[in-house]
Structures are given as C-alpha cells and as structure tokens.
Coordinates of C-alpha atoms and ligand atoms in Angstrom, one line a residue:
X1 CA 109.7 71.4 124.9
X2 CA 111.8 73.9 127.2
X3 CA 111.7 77.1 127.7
X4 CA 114.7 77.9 125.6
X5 CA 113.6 75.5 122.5
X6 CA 114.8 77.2 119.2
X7 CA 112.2 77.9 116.8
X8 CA 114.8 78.4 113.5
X9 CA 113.0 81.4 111.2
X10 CA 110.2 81.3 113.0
X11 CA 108.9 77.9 111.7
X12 CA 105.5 76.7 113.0
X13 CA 105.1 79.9 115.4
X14 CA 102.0 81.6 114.9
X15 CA 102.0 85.4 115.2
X16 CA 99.4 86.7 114.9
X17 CA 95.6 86.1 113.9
X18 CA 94.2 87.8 110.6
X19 CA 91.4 88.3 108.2
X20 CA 92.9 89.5 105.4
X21 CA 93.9 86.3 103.5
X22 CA 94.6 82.7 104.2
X23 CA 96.9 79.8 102.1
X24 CA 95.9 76.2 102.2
X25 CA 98.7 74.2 101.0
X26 CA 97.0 70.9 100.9
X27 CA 93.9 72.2 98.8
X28 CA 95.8 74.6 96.8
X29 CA 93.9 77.4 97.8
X30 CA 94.4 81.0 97.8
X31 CA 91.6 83.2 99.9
X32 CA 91.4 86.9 100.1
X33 CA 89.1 88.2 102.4
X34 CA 87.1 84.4 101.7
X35 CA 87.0 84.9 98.4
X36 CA 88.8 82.5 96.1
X37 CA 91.8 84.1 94.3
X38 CA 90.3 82.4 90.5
X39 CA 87.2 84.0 91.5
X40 CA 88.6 87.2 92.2
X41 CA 90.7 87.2 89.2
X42 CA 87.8 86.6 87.1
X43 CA 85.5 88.7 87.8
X44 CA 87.7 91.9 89.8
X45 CA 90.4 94.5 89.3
X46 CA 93.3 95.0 91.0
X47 CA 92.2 98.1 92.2
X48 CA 89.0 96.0 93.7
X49 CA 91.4 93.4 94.9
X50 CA 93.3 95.9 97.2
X51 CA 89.9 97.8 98.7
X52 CA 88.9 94.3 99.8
X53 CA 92.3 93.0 101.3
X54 CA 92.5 97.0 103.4
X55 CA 89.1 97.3 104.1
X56 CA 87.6 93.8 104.5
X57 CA 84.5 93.8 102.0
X58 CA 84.4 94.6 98.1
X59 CA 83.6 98.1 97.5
X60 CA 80.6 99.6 96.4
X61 CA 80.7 101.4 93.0
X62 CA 81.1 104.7 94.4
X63 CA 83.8 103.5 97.3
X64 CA 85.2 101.9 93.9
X65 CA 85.4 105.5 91.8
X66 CA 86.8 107.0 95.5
X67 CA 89.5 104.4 95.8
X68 CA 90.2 104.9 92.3
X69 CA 90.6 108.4 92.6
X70 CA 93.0 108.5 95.4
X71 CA 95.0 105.5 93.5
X72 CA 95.2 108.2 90.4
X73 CA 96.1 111.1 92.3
X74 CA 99.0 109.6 94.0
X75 CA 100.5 107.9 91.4
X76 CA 102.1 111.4 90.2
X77 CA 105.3 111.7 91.7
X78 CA 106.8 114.5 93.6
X79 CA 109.6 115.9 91.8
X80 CA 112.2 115.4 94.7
X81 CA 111.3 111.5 94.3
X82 CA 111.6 111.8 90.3
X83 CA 114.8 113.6 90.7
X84 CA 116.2 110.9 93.2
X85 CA 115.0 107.7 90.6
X86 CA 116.4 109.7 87.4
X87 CA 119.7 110.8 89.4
X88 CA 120.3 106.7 89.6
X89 CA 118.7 105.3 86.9
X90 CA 121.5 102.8 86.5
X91 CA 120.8 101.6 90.3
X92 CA 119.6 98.1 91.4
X93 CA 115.6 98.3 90.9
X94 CA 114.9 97.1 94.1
X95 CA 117.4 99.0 96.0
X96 CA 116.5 102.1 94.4
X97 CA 113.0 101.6 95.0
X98 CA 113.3 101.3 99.2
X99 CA 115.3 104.3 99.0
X100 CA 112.3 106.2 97.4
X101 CA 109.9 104.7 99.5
X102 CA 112.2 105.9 102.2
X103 CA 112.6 109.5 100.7
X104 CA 108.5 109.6 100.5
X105 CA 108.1 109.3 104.1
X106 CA 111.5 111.9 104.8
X107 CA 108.9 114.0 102.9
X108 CA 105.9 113.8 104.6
X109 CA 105.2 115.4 108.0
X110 CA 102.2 113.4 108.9
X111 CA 104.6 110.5 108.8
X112 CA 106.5 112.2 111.9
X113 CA 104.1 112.2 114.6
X114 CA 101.5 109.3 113.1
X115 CA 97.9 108.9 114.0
X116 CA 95.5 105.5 112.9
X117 CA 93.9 107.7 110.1
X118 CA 97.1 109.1 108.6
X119 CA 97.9 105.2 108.8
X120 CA 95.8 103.9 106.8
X121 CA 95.1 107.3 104.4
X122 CA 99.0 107.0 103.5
X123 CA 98.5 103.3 103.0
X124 CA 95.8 103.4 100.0
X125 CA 98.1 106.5 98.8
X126 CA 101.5 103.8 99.0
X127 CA 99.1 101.5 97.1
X128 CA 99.4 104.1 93.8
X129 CA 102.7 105.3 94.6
X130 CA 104.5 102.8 94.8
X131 CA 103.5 101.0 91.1
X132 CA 104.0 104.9 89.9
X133 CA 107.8 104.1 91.2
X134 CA 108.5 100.9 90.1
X135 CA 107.6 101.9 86.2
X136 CA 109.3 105.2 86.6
X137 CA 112.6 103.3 87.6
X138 CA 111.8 101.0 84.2
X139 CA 111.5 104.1 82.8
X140 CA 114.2 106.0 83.8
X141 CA 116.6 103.3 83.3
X142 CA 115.6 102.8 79.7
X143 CA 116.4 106.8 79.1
X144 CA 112.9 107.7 78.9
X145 CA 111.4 111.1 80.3
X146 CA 108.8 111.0 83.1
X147 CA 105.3 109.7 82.6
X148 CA 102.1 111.4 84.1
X149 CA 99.3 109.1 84.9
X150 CA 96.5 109.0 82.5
X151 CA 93.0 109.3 84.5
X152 CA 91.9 107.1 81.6
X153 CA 93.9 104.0 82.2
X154 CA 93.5 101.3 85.6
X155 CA 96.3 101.2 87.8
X156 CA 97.8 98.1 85.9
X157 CA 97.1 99.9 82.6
X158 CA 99.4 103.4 84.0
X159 CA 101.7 101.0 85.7
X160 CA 102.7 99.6 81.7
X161 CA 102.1 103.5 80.0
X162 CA 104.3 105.3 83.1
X163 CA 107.1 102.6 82.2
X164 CA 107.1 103.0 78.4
X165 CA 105.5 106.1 77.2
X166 CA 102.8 104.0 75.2
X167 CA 99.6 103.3 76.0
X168 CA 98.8 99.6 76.4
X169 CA 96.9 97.2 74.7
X170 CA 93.9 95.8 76.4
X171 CA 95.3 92.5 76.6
X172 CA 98.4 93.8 77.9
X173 CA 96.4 95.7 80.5
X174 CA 94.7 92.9 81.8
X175 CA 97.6 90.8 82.0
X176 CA 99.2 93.3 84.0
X177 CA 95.9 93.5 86.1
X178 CA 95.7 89.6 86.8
X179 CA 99.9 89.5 87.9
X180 CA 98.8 92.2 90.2
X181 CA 95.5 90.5 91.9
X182 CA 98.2 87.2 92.1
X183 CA 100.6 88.8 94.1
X184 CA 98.2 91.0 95.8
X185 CA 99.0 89.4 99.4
X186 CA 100.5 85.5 100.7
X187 CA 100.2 84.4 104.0
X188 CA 102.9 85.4 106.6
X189 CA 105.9 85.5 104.4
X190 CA 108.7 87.3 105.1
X191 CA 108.2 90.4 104.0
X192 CA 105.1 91.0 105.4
X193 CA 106.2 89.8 108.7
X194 CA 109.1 92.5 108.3
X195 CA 106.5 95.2 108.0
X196 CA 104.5 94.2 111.0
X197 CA 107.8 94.2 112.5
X198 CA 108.2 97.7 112.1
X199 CA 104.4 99.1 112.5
X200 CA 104.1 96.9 116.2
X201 CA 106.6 99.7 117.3
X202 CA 103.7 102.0 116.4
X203 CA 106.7 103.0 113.5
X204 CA 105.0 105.1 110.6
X205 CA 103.6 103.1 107.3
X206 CA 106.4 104.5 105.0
X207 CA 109.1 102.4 107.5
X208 CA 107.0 99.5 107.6
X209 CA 107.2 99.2 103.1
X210 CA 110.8 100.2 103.9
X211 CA 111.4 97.1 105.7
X212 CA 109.2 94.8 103.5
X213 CA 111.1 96.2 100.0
X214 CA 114.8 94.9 102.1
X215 CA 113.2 91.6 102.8
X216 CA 111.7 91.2 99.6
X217 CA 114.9 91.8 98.1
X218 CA 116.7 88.3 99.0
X219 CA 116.7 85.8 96.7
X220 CA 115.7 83.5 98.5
X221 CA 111.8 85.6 98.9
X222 CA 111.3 87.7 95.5
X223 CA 113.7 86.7 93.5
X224 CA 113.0 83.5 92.1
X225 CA 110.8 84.0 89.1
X226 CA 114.3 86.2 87.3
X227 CA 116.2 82.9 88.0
X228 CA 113.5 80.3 86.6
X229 CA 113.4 82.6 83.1
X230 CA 117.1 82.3 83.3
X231 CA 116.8 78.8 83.4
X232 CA 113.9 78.4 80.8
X233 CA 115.8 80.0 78.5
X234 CA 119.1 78.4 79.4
X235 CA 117.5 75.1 78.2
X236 CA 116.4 76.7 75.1
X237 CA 113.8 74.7 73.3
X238 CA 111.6 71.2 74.3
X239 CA 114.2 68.4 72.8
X240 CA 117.0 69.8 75.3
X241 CA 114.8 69.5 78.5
X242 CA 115.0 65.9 79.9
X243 CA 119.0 66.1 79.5
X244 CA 119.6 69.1 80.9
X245 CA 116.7 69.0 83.6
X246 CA 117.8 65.6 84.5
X247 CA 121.2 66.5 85.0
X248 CA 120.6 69.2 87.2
X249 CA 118.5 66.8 89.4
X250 CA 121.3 63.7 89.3
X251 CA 123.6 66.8 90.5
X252 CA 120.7 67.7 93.5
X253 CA 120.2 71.2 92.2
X254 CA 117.2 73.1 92.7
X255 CA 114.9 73.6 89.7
X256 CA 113.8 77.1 90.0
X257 CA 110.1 77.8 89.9
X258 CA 109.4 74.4 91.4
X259 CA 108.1 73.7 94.4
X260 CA 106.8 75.5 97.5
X261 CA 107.2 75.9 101.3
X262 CA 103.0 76.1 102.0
X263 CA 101.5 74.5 98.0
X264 CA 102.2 70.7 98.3
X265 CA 100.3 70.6 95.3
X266 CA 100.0 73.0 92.0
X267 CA 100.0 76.5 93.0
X268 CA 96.7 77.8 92.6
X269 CA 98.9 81.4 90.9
X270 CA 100.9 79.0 88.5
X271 CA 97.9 77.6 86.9
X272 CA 96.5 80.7 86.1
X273 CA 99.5 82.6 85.0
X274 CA 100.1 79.5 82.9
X275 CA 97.6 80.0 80.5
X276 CA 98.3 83.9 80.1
X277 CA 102.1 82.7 79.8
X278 CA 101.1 80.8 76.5
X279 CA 98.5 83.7 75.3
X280 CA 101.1 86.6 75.5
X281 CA 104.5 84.4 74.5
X282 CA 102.5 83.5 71.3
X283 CA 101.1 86.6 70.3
X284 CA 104.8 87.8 71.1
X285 CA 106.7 85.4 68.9
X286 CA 107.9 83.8 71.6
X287 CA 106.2 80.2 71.5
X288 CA 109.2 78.2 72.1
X289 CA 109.5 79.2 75.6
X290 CA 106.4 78.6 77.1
X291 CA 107.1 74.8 74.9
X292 CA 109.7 74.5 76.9
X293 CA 108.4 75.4 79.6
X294 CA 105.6 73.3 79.4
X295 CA 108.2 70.4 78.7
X296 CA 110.3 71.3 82.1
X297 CA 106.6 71.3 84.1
X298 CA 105.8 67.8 82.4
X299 CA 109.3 66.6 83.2
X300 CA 109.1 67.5 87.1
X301 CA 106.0 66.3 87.6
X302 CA 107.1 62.9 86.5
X303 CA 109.7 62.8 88.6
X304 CA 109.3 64.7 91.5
X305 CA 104.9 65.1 91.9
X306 CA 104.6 62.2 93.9
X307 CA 106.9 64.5 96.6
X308 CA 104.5 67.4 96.3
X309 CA 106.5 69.2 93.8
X310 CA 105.1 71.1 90.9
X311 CA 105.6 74.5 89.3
X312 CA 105.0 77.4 91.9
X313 CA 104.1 81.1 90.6
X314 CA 108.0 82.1 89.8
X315 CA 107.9 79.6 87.6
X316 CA 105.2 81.7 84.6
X317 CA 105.6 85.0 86.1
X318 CA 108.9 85.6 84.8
X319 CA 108.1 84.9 80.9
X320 CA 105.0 86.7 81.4
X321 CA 106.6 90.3 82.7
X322 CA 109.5 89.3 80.3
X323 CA 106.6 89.4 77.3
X324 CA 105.6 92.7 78.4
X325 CA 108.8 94.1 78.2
X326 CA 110.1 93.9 81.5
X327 CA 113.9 93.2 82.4
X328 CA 114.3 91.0 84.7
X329 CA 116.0 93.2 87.4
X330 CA 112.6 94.7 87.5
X331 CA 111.0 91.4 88.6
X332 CA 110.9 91.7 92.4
X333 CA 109.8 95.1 91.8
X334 CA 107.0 94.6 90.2
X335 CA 106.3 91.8 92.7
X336 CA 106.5 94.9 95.5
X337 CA 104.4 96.7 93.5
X338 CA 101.5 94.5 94.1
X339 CA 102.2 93.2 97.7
X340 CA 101.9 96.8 98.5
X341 CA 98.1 96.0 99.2
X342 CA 98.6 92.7 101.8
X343 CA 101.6 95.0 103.5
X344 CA 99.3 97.7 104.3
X345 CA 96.3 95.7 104.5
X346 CA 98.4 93.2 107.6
X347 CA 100.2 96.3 108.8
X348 CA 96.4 98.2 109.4
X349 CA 95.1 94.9 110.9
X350 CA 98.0 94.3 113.2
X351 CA 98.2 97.5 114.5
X352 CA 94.7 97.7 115.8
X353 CA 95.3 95.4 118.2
X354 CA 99.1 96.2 119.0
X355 CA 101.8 93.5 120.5
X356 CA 105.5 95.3 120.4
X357 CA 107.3 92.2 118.6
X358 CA 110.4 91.3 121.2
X359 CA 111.1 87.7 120.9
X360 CA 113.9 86.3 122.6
X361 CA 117.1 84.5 121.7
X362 CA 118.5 81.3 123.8
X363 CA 121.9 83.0 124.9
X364 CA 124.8 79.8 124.0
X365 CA 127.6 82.2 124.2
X366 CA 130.1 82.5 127.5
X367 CA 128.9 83.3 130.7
X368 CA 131.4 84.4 132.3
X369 CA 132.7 86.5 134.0
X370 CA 135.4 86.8 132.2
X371 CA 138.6 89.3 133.8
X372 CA 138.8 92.3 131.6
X373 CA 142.4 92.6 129.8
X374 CA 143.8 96.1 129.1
X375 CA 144.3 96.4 125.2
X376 CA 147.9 97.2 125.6
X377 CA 147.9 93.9 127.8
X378 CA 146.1 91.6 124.7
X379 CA 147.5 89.7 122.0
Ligands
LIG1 N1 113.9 71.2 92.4 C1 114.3 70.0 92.6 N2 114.0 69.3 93.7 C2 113.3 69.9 94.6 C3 112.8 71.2 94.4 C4 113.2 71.9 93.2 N3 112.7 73.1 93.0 N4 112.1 71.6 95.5 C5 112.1 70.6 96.4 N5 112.8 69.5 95.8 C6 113.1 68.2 96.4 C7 113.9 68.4 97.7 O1 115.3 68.4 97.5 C8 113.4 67.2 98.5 O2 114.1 66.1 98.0 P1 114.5 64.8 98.9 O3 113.3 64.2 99.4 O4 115.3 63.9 98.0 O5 115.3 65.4 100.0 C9 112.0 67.1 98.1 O6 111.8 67.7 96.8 C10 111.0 67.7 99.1 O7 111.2 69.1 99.1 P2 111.2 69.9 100.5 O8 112.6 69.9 101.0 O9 110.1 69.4 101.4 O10 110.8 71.3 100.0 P3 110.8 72.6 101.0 O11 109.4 72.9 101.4 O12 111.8 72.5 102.0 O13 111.4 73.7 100.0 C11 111.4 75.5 98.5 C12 110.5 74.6 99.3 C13 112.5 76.2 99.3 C14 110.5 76.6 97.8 C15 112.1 74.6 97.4 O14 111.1 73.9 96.7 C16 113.0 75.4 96.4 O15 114.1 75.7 96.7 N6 112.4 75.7 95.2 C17 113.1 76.4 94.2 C18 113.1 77.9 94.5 C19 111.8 78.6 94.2 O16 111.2 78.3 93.2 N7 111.4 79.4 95.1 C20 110.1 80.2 95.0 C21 109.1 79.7 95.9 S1 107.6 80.6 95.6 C22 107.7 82.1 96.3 O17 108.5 82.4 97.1 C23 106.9 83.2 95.7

C-alpha cells in the first residue's frame, strides 16, 4: 500500500476510538454503552437511553427526573423558530428542520464563543428540541396550531401530542419510545461522522446537528424506510409478492429494506420493530401490510439469506411511523430526532480528545505548469 492509496468513502479507515456504542455485524448485535439494545428496549426509556449514550452510565433516579426536566423545558420552542417552521410549512421536512436547527444556534450567544460546558449543556437541550421540531413541522404542515409540551407526557409521548394536538395512547407512546431507543445511535455512519467533522474544528454543537441533518438527508443514509413502505404497498397484498418481488430481482433491482452494509445477518432493530409492526398495523386495520410484508421477508430470505441478506430496520420502521400517522416525508425526520442522542453523545466524546479532521486527497489532475492564456486570447 502506497502513500497515495485511495480509501473510497472512507471504507475500512478507522477514525476514531469510542465508548458510546458498538455494531457487530456477524452477531447481529447492537451495544450502547455495553448494554444490549433488546435489553435496553425492554426495560428503559428513551429518555434513559440518551443519559447513558452522553454520559456513559444509566442514571440514577434523581439524574433521571434532572435529565427529564431539562428534556421538558427545552422542548418549548422560541417563537422566532415557530414563526420560521409555520412561515414554510409546505417545505421539505428535512430541509426545513436543518434550517431550524441552524436558526437555534443564530439565536444563542453561548453558541458564539463555545466552552466544553455550554457543549454538552446545549447538547441534552438539542436532545428535547429537536423532537419538539420535528412534530411541530408535522404539525404545521397538517394546519394545526402550536403544541406546548405537557410535563405529564415522556419525550416520545410530547413528540406524538406536539404533532397532533391529542394526547397518545399508551401503546402508541411506547411505540414511539422503542423507535426512538432503536435509532438512538449506529456506529460511524455518515451522519455522525459529519458532525464530528464539524465539532473537530472545535465548531459549536448547533453546526455540528447542522451538518449531521444535510447528511442524513440523502437517500442513500435516512431515506430508505419512505421507499421500502412505497414498495410494500406497491405490491399490495401476499398473493402478488413472489411475481413482483421476483421480477424486481431477475431485473437486479434493489429490494428496499433489505440488506445491510455492517448486519450480515437479521438486524437486531428489524426483529424488534417487527413484532410492533404487526401489533399496531392490526389494531389499525391495516393487517394486510405487515402480510405482505411478512411474505416479501419470507421471500428474500429464500433467495437471497444464504448471501447475508435479510430485512434491515427501514424495512418495519416505515409501516410503523406510517400506523401512527406519520407521512412519509417525515421519516428521516423522525429518524434525526432520535440520532440526536449518538450525535451529541460522539460529538462530546470526540471533542475531548480533539484531532482537526484534514485528510488528504491523491492529486490525479495536471501538473503543469501550464502557460496562462489571456481570456481575450482563449477559445
Ligand atoms: N435487494 C436485492 N439484492 C440485494 C440487496 C437488496 N436490498 N442488497 C444486496 N443485494 C445483493 C447484491 O446485489 C449482491 O448480489 P451479487 O452477489 O449477485 O452481486 C449481494 O446481495 C451481496 O450484497 P452486497 O453487495 O455485499 O451488499 P452491500 O453491503 O454492498 O450493500 C446495501 C448494502 C447498500 C445496504 C444494500 O443491501 C442495499 O442497497 N439495500 C437496499 C437499501 C436499504 O435498505 N438501505 C438501508 C440500509 S439500513 C440503514 O441505512 C439505516
């Protein structure tokens, strides 16, 4: 290997050393902090979920009611934010969602000249705010009025009330809860290498979400779970599923929601967003697409398990914000909603001990030099 060997995206480099949460592909494990993500789903709250992944240990019960508190204080918006999300309701959810993020940190002077404190104090706040955006741009662009918080309800439960008005269900509320902890942080993906990006230059937390949000936005990171609905539905019910599913594989396309660059077996998020998928589609009339579904997972496997490839966490997440009323240009939204917590968590731990990013590029363009032509002289 030479000096000026191409590493394309990154692939195989490591970056960086962390605690904060680790992937095993071959196991199909998902670890925050060491704990196992089923385990954490099972017995935590998202709220617990995010004090662990910033922080490092679960919290006590009174660092819980602290956390808490600070979660429910800043998920009321400042009124120059509401204005800006109401002004363009009928904006791209993501888009719309940087640019408030964006607009927080115009806003907020401690963001100007930043110290390790303010850091991490405007970190936990982002962890509120930025859920308290995401449902007030569902909100807005429904034509609803602005929700307050309600000190009564978890972050997952004010996340579904701020979006419609209503207050949840419990069921709903813990749904919501349990798409939150499974999203809560993933390795060094993209987005969260965007944002340590940004922080290395010792840049204020507010950029760092800034840049995460734009990565996020691509299809080829967050946007996957809006395209495998699409395609769920597209098939329609079980019978249709091994003609269309095996044309789209004669024709080499891409089954959304299948397969993964890490899992090489089932995603550890897909099996348990699988069996909420089937609790809320039937209790929402809407049985015959987690059938097919089920049919389309039963299908791949068949054909393509013995490559590694089975149904990653795009593939339930969809039906599952889709059963609690969300559109599916909300999808990558919500998913920023909950990364929040492994953005600021990696951003806090890479910062601590500080390496400016400045990787190179191997320069394949002329050399020169070449004699500089006059523009009048050029053709
Ligand atoms: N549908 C059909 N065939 C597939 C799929 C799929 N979703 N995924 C992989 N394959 C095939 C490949 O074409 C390849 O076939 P070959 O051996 O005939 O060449 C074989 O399975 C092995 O796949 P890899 O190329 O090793 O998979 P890779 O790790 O490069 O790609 C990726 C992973 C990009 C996620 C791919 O599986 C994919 O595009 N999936 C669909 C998009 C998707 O669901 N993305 C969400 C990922 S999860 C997340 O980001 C939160």
């Amino acid at each position: 290997m030479d000096a000026n060997t191409v590493f394309k995206g990154l692939e195989g480099v490591i970056v960086s050393e962390t605690k904060v949460g680790f992937v095993d592909g071959e196991a199909g494990r998902l670890v925050y902090r060491g704990f196992n993500i089923e385990e954490l789903v099972q017995h935590s709250s998202y709220e617990e979920v995010s004090f662990l992944l910033i922080n490092g240990h679960l919290p006590t019960a009174s660092e819980l009611k602290s956390y808490r508190d600070v979660i429910m204080k800043s998920s009321s918006l400042p009124s120059e934010v509401i204005d800006l999300i109401w002004a363009h309701s009928n904006k791209y959810p993501t888009s719309l969602l940087r640019t408030a993020v964006s607009l927080l940190g115009a806003n907020d002077t401690r963001a100007d000249h930043i110290t390790d404190s303010d850091q991490k104090e405007i970190g936990v706040e982002l962890v509120g705010k930025v859920p308290a955006l995401v449902s007030s741009i569902r909100r807005a662009a429904e034509g609803g009025k602005y929700v307050k918080p309600s000190p009564d309800l978890s972050l997952a439960g004010n996340m579904l009330y701020q979006s419609t008005g209503k207050k949840p269900d419990k069921s709903s509320e813990r749904i919501m809860d349990v798409c939150l902890m499974l999203h809560a942080d993933h390795g060094s993906n993209a987005s969260t290498f965007s944002s340590l990006v940004t922080i290395s230059s010792l840049s204020d937390i507010y950029s760092a979400l800034t840049s995460a949000i734009g990565t996020l936005k691509g299809p080829l990171h967050g946007g996957a779970n809006e395209m495998a609905l699409k395609l769920i539905m597209e098939v329609g019910k079980p019978e249709n599923v091994e003609e269309v599913i095996g044309g789209k594989l004669e024709k080499k396309e891409k089954i959304m929601g299948f397969g993964h660059r890490v899992y090489k077996v089932y995603d550890p998020r897909a099996r348990i967003l699988k069996g909420f998928a089937r609790e809320v589609t039937a209790r929402n009339g809407k049985g015959q697409l987690f059938d097919t579904a089920q049919k389309i997972e039963d299908v791949m496997i068949s054909k393509l398990g013995t490559k590694g490839i089975f149904p990653n966490v795009d593939f339930y997440s969809g039906m599952v914000y889709d059963s609690l009323g969300f559109h599916p240009d909300m999808f990558t939204s919500l998913f920023a909603a909950s990364r929040t917590s492994g953005w600021v968590a990696r951003s806090l731990e890479y910062v601590s001990d500080n390496k400016l990013f400045r990787p190179r590029s191997s320069y394949v363009g002329e050399r020169g030099p070449l004699a500089y032509i006059p523009i009048e002289k050029r053709n």
